[in-house]
Amino acid sequence: MRSIVTEWYETKENVNEMEHLESSHLKKWELTVAKLFPEKSKILDVGCGLGREAFVLSDMGFVVTGIDISHEVITRVTALSSEKGYDITFKWYDGHKLPFENNSFDAVIIWAQTFGLLYGNEYKHELLSECKRVLTTDGLLSFSGHDYGFEMDNYKEYMKGRRFYPYADAKIYWETFDSNELIRFAEDTGYTVLLCEKGEIYKPEDGTVLHCLCRK
């Protein structure tokens, strides 16, 4: 199932669409969480895409490293980073093993609902464990997912069970969650959950996402 995600994000046309949709701002909830990170934290951005979060976090004084499973995305975001004058490392990774030593980062983010592309509970636990490994003592993990309740209330026609299919005639989907499920994923992997709540995006009509902030 994971190949569905890889194939989608290796396709130039789909990456082009990401480029058109990218904002240059953090979402409201992301900004709130970022303000809780210690100053000058070393942050790992898992599923970095075209760098929206990485660029803003860098502007806020954090030292950011971005990784993604798509070679196409990493090629594109590396070039974009150079064009913009950023000194940010972007790396491809295989989706399983994080290519870093233990205790390498003060914070890890899995934003943009990347968590919902980790199909199956075993895969989610695997990645959360890897994030825990590369975090320093008392390091922070922030991850987000599509809100099952919101999607059912507003986009029921795109839902099949707990899966959200936003693209017509495409196999890719996002798994959706409730808050208790995200909390269980974190606690089962040994994190202490500091908060788990609905987060605002940019404006009310954008709806909400669920996000958790945890401590190693």
mmCIF file of C-alpha atoms in Angstrom:
data_model
loop_
_atom_site.group_PDB
_atom_site.id
_atom_site.type_symbol
_atom_site.label_atom_id
_atom_site.label_comp_id
_atom_site.label_asym_id
_atom_site.label_seq_id
_atom_site.Cartn_x
_atom_site.Cartn_y
_atom_site.Cartn_z
ATOM 1 C CA MET A 1 0.000 0.000 0.000
ATOM 2 C CA ARG A 2 2.889 2.372 0.713
ATOM 3 C CA SER A 3 3.870 2.244 -2.965
ATOM 4 C CA ILE A 4 0.660 4.146 -3.726
ATOM 5 C CA VAL A 5 2.032 7.116 -1.800
ATOM 6 C CA THR A 6 5.504 6.839 -3.322
ATOM 7 C CA GLU A 7 4.144 6.660 -6.866
ATOM 8 C CA TRP A 8 1.906 9.674 -6.281
ATOM 9 C CA TYR A 9 4.676 11.908 -5.018
ATOM 10 C CA GLU A 10 7.224 10.800 -7.597
ATOM 11 C CA THR A 11 4.910 12.020 -10.383
ATOM 12 C CA LYS A 12 5.979 15.431 -11.676
ATOM 13 C CA GLU A 13 2.397 16.566 -12.318
ATOM 14 C CA ASN A 14 1.393 15.862 -8.714
ATOM 15 C CA VAL A 15 4.442 17.667 -7.363
ATOM 16 C CA ASN A 16 3.592 20.582 -9.656
ATOM 17 C CA GLU A 17 0.165 20.716 -8.026
ATOM 18 C CA MET A 18 1.803 20.824 -4.601
ATOM 19 C CA GLU A 19 3.831 23.810 -5.762
ATOM 20 C CA HIS A 20 0.696 25.690 -6.800
ATOM 21 C CA LEU A 21 -1.048 24.947 -3.500
ATOM 22 C CA GLU A 22 1.886 25.845 -1.239
ATOM 23 C CA SER A 23 1.531 28.768 1.133
ATOM 24 C CA SER A 24 4.384 30.750 2.634
ATOM 25 C CA HIS A 25 2.869 30.714 6.132
ATOM 26 C CA LEU A 26 2.439 28.288 8.965
ATOM 27 C CA LYS A 27 -1.110 27.293 9.771
ATOM 28 C CA LYS A 28 -2.502 28.821 12.957
ATOM 29 C CA TRP A 29 -2.092 25.638 14.978
ATOM 30 C CA GLU A 30 1.416 25.040 13.603
ATOM 31 C CA LEU A 31 2.515 28.510 14.683
ATOM 32 C CA THR A 32 1.113 27.912 18.168
ATOM 33 C CA VAL A 33 3.068 24.652 18.467
ATOM 34 C CA ALA A 34 6.266 26.100 17.005
ATOM 35 C CA LYS A 35 6.274 28.772 19.713
ATOM 36 C CA LEU A 36 6.541 25.944 22.274
ATOM 37 C CA PHE A 37 9.811 24.657 20.798
ATOM 38 C CA PRO A 38 12.941 25.861 22.641
ATOM 39 C CA GLU A 39 14.872 28.622 20.888
ATOM 40 C CA LYS A 40 17.282 27.489 18.170
ATOM 41 C CA SER A 41 15.983 23.909 18.366
ATOM 42 C CA LYS A 42 17.215 21.403 15.824
ATOM 43 C CA ILE A 43 14.021 20.262 14.095
ATOM 44 C CA LEU A 44 13.461 17.265 11.820
ATOM 45 C CA ASP A 45 10.623 17.798 9.337
ATOM 46 C CA VAL A 46 9.312 14.359 8.267
ATOM 47 C CA GLY A 47 7.456 14.495 4.954
ATOM 48 C CA CYS A 48 8.815 17.966 4.250
ATOM 49 C CA GLY A 49 7.217 18.350 0.823
ATOM 50 C CA LEU A 50 8.226 21.571 -0.883
ATOM 51 C CA GLY A 51 9.431 23.198 2.297
ATOM 52 C CA ARG A 52 6.551 25.361 3.510
ATOM 53 C CA GLU A 53 7.132 24.519 7.159
ATOM 54 C CA ALA A 54 10.910 24.233 6.881
ATOM 55 C CA PHE A 55 11.346 27.708 5.390
ATOM 56 C CA VAL A 56 9.151 29.440 7.970
ATOM 57 C CA LEU A 57 10.708 27.552 10.886
ATOM 58 C CA SER A 58 14.147 28.519 9.607
ATOM 59 C CA ASP A 59 13.032 32.149 9.517
ATOM 60 C CA MET A 60 11.994 31.734 13.174
ATOM 61 C CA GLY A 61 15.572 30.817 14.092
ATOM 62 C CA PHE A 62 15.312 27.028 14.181
ATOM 63 C CA VAL A 63 17.838 24.699 12.532
ATOM 64 C CA VAL A 64 15.749 22.537 10.213
ATOM 65 C CA THR A 65 16.407 19.306 8.333
ATOM 66 C CA GLY A 66 13.752 18.044 5.937
ATOM 67 C CA ILE A 67 13.223 14.492 4.681
ATOM 68 C CA ASP A 68 10.791 12.999 2.206
ATOM 69 C CA ILE A 69 10.168 9.644 0.465
ATOM 70 C CA SER A 70 10.008 11.296 -2.955
ATOM 71 C CA HIS A 71 13.190 11.867 -4.970
ATOM 72 C CA GLU A 72 11.238 14.311 -7.141
ATOM 73 C CA VAL A 73 10.189 16.331 -4.106
ATOM 74 C CA ILE A 74 13.699 16.408 -2.625
ATOM 75 C CA THR A 75 15.203 17.512 -5.949
ATOM 76 C CA ARG A 76 12.602 20.258 -6.262
ATOM 77 C CA VAL A 77 12.766 21.534 -2.677
ATOM 78 C CA THR A 78 16.576 21.530 -2.657
ATOM 79 C CA ALA A 79 16.596 23.739 -5.737
ATOM 80 C CA LEU A 80 13.891 25.947 -4.245
ATOM 81 C CA SER A 81 15.857 26.306 -1.011
ATOM 82 C CA SER A 82 18.941 27.381 -2.942
ATOM 83 C CA GLU A 83 16.934 29.892 -4.979
ATOM 84 C CA LYS A 84 15.496 31.409 -1.803
ATOM 85 C CA GLY A 85 18.906 31.579 -0.141
ATOM 86 C CA TYR A 86 18.252 29.100 2.685
ATOM 87 C CA ASP A 87 20.866 26.828 4.223
ATOM 88 C CA ILE A 88 18.567 23.869 4.921
ATOM 89 C CA THR A 89 19.485 20.214 4.442
ATOM 90 C CA PHE A 90 16.883 18.168 2.553
ATOM 91 C CA LYS A 91 17.325 14.397 2.271
ATOM 92 C CA TRP A 92 15.518 11.487 0.687
ATOM 93 C CA TYR A 93 14.714 8.613 3.041
ATOM 94 C CA ASP A 94 13.138 5.204 2.544
ATOM 95 C CA GLY A 95 10.082 5.799 4.725
ATOM 96 C CA HIS A 96 11.286 3.416 7.439
ATOM 97 C CA LYS A 97 14.708 4.115 8.901
ATOM 98 C CA LEU A 98 15.510 7.727 9.721
ATOM 99 C CA PRO A 99 19.062 8.365 8.423
ATOM 100 C CA PHE A 100 20.287 10.016 11.629
ATOM 101 C CA GLU A 101 22.050 9.062 14.849
ATOM 102 C CA ASN A 102 20.277 8.694 18.177
ATOM 103 C CA ASN A 103 19.524 11.944 20.030
ATOM 104 C CA SER A 104 20.046 14.132 16.948
ATOM 105 C CA PHE A 105 17.047 16.503 17.188
ATOM 106 C CA ASP A 106 15.276 18.612 19.791
ATOM 107 C CA ALA A 107 11.955 18.318 17.965
ATOM 108 C CA VAL A 108 10.376 16.248 15.214
ATOM 109 C CA ILE A 109 7.346 17.367 13.218
ATOM 110 C CA ILE A 110 5.082 15.188 11.074
ATOM 111 C CA TRP A 111 2.764 17.868 9.726
ATOM 112 C CA ALA A 112 0.586 18.399 6.638
ATOM 113 C CA GLN A 113 -1.323 15.242 7.664
ATOM 114 C CA THR A 114 1.622 13.072 6.566
ATOM 115 C CA PHE A 115 0.710 10.757 9.444
ATOM 116 C CA GLY A 116 -2.405 9.681 7.537
ATOM 117 C CA LEU A 117 -0.244 8.454 4.657
ATOM 118 C CA LEU A 118 1.455 5.886 6.906
ATOM 119 C CA TYR A 119 -0.990 3.135 6.051
ATOM 120 C CA GLY A 120 -1.603 0.640 8.844
ATOM 121 C CA ASN A 121 -1.006 0.830 12.599
ATOM 122 C CA GLU A 122 2.271 -1.104 12.489
ATOM 123 C CA TYR A 123 3.819 1.395 10.099
ATOM 124 C CA LYS A 124 2.735 4.341 12.265
ATOM 125 C CA HIS A 125 4.258 2.792 15.373
ATOM 126 C CA GLU A 126 7.442 2.042 13.445
ATOM 127 C CA LEU A 127 7.896 5.661 12.425
ATOM 128 C CA LEU A 128 6.957 7.066 15.829
ATOM 129 C CA SER A 129 9.571 4.764 17.375
ATOM 130 C CA GLU A 130 12.177 6.011 14.921
ATOM 131 C CA CYS A 131 11.255 9.602 15.769
ATOM 132 C CA LYS A 132 11.694 8.788 19.450
ATOM 133 C CA ARG A 133 15.122 7.306 18.750
ATOM 134 C CA VAL A 134 16.441 10.449 17.055
ATOM 135 C CA LEU A 135 14.987 12.820 19.651
ATOM 136 C CA THR A 136 17.105 14.154 22.483
ATOM 137 C CA THR A 137 16.035 13.517 26.077
ATOM 138 C CA ASP A 138 12.775 15.406 26.682
ATOM 139 C CA GLY A 139 12.599 16.166 22.944
ATOM 140 C CA LEU A 140 9.239 17.077 21.414
ATOM 141 C CA LEU A 141 7.186 15.339 18.729
ATOM 142 C CA SER A 142 4.314 17.107 16.961
ATOM 143 C CA PHE A 143 2.125 15.203 14.499
ATOM 144 C CA SER A 144 -1.229 15.835 12.870
ATOM 145 C CA GLY A 145 -3.987 13.999 11.052
ATOM 146 C CA HIS A 146 -7.287 14.549 9.287
ATOM 147 C CA ASP A 147 -10.215 14.868 11.701
ATOM 148 C CA TYR A 148 -12.630 11.991 11.012
ATOM 149 C CA GLY A 149 -15.602 13.886 12.425
ATOM 150 C CA PHE A 150 -14.951 16.991 10.354
ATOM 151 C CA GLU A 151 -14.462 15.026 7.129
ATOM 152 C CA MET A 152 -17.667 13.058 7.680
ATOM 153 C CA ASP A 153 -19.624 16.230 8.395
ATOM 154 C CA ASN A 154 -18.279 18.124 5.399
ATOM 155 C CA TYR A 155 -16.833 15.714 2.830
ATOM 156 C CA LYS A 156 -18.742 12.480 3.350
ATOM 157 C CA GLU A 157 -18.781 11.835 -0.407
ATOM 158 C CA TYR A 158 -14.987 11.515 -0.333
ATOM 159 C CA MET A 159 -14.955 9.068 2.580
ATOM 160 C CA LYS A 160 -14.796 5.282 2.398
ATOM 161 C CA GLY A 161 -14.809 3.992 5.951
ATOM 162 C CA ARG A 162 -12.007 5.891 7.693
ATOM 163 C CA ARG A 163 -10.242 6.729 4.437
ATOM 164 C CA PHE A 164 -10.424 10.194 2.859
ATOM 165 C CA TYR A 165 -10.036 10.183 -0.957
ATOM 166 C CA PRO A 166 -9.680 13.822 -2.112
ATOM 167 C CA TYR A 167 -8.650 13.042 -5.699
ATOM 168 C CA ALA A 168 -11.092 11.578 -8.209
ATOM 169 C CA ASP A 169 -10.037 8.268 -9.788
ATOM 170 C CA ALA A 170 -6.845 8.119 -7.667
ATOM 171 C CA LYS A 171 -5.814 5.349 -5.286
ATOM 172 C CA ILE A 172 -4.090 7.610 -2.785
ATOM 173 C CA TYR A 173 -5.978 8.411 0.408
ATOM 174 C CA TRP A 174 -5.462 9.791 3.902
ATOM 175 C CA GLU A 175 -6.429 7.828 6.979
ATOM 176 C CA THR A 176 -8.566 9.870 9.377
ATOM 177 C CA PHE A 177 -8.560 9.887 13.179
ATOM 178 C CA ASP A 178 -10.196 10.991 16.363
ATOM 179 C CA SER A 179 -8.207 12.491 19.238
ATOM 180 C CA ASN A 180 -8.197 9.327 21.325
ATOM 181 C CA GLU A 181 -6.622 7.370 18.470
ATOM 182 C CA LEU A 182 -3.763 9.837 18.086
ATOM 183 C CA ILE A 183 -3.192 9.787 21.841
ATOM 184 C CA ARG A 184 -3.034 5.977 21.843
ATOM 185 C CA PHE A 185 -0.484 5.929 19.015
ATOM 186 C CA ALA A 186 1.742 8.277 21.000
ATOM 187 C CA GLU A 187 1.329 6.607 24.385
ATOM 188 C CA ASP A 188 1.763 3.100 22.986
ATOM 189 C CA THR A 189 5.142 4.224 21.624
ATOM 190 C CA GLY A 190 6.204 5.571 25.015
ATOM 191 C CA TYR A 191 5.605 9.310 24.596
ATOM 192 C CA THR A 192 4.027 11.590 27.179
ATOM 193 C CA VAL A 193 1.176 13.478 25.513
ATOM 194 C CA LEU A 194 1.216 17.174 26.381
ATOM 195 C CA LEU A 195 -1.791 18.142 24.289
ATOM 196 C CA CYS A 196 -4.044 16.681 21.611
ATOM 197 C CA GLU A 197 -6.666 18.951 20.122
ATOM 198 C CA LYS A 198 -8.409 20.359 17.074
ATOM 199 C CA GLY A 199 -6.282 22.992 15.374
ATOM 200 C CA GLU A 200 -7.317 25.939 13.209
ATOM 201 C CA ILE A 201 -5.847 26.209 9.732
ATOM 202 C CA TYR A 202 -6.026 29.708 8.226
ATOM 203 C CA LYS A 203 -9.694 30.708 8.326
ATOM 204 C CA PRO A 204 -12.847 29.073 9.759
ATOM 205 C CA GLU A 205 -14.046 27.666 6.428
ATOM 206 C CA ASP A 206 -10.792 25.700 6.122
ATOM 207 C CA GLY A 207 -11.996 23.525 8.973
ATOM 208 C CA THR A 208 -9.762 21.874 11.544
ATOM 209 C CA VAL A 209 -7.119 19.176 11.836
ATOM 210 C CA LEU A 210 -6.189 17.090 14.845
ATOM 211 C CA HIS A 211 -2.699 17.454 16.256
ATOM 212 C CA CYS A 212 -0.739 16.074 19.208
ATOM 213 C CA LEU A 213 2.320 17.416 20.974
ATOM 214 C CA CYS A 214 4.314 14.816 22.899
ATOM 215 C CA ARG A 215 7.486 14.589 24.953
ATOM 216 C CA LYS A 216 10.020 11.784 24.728
#
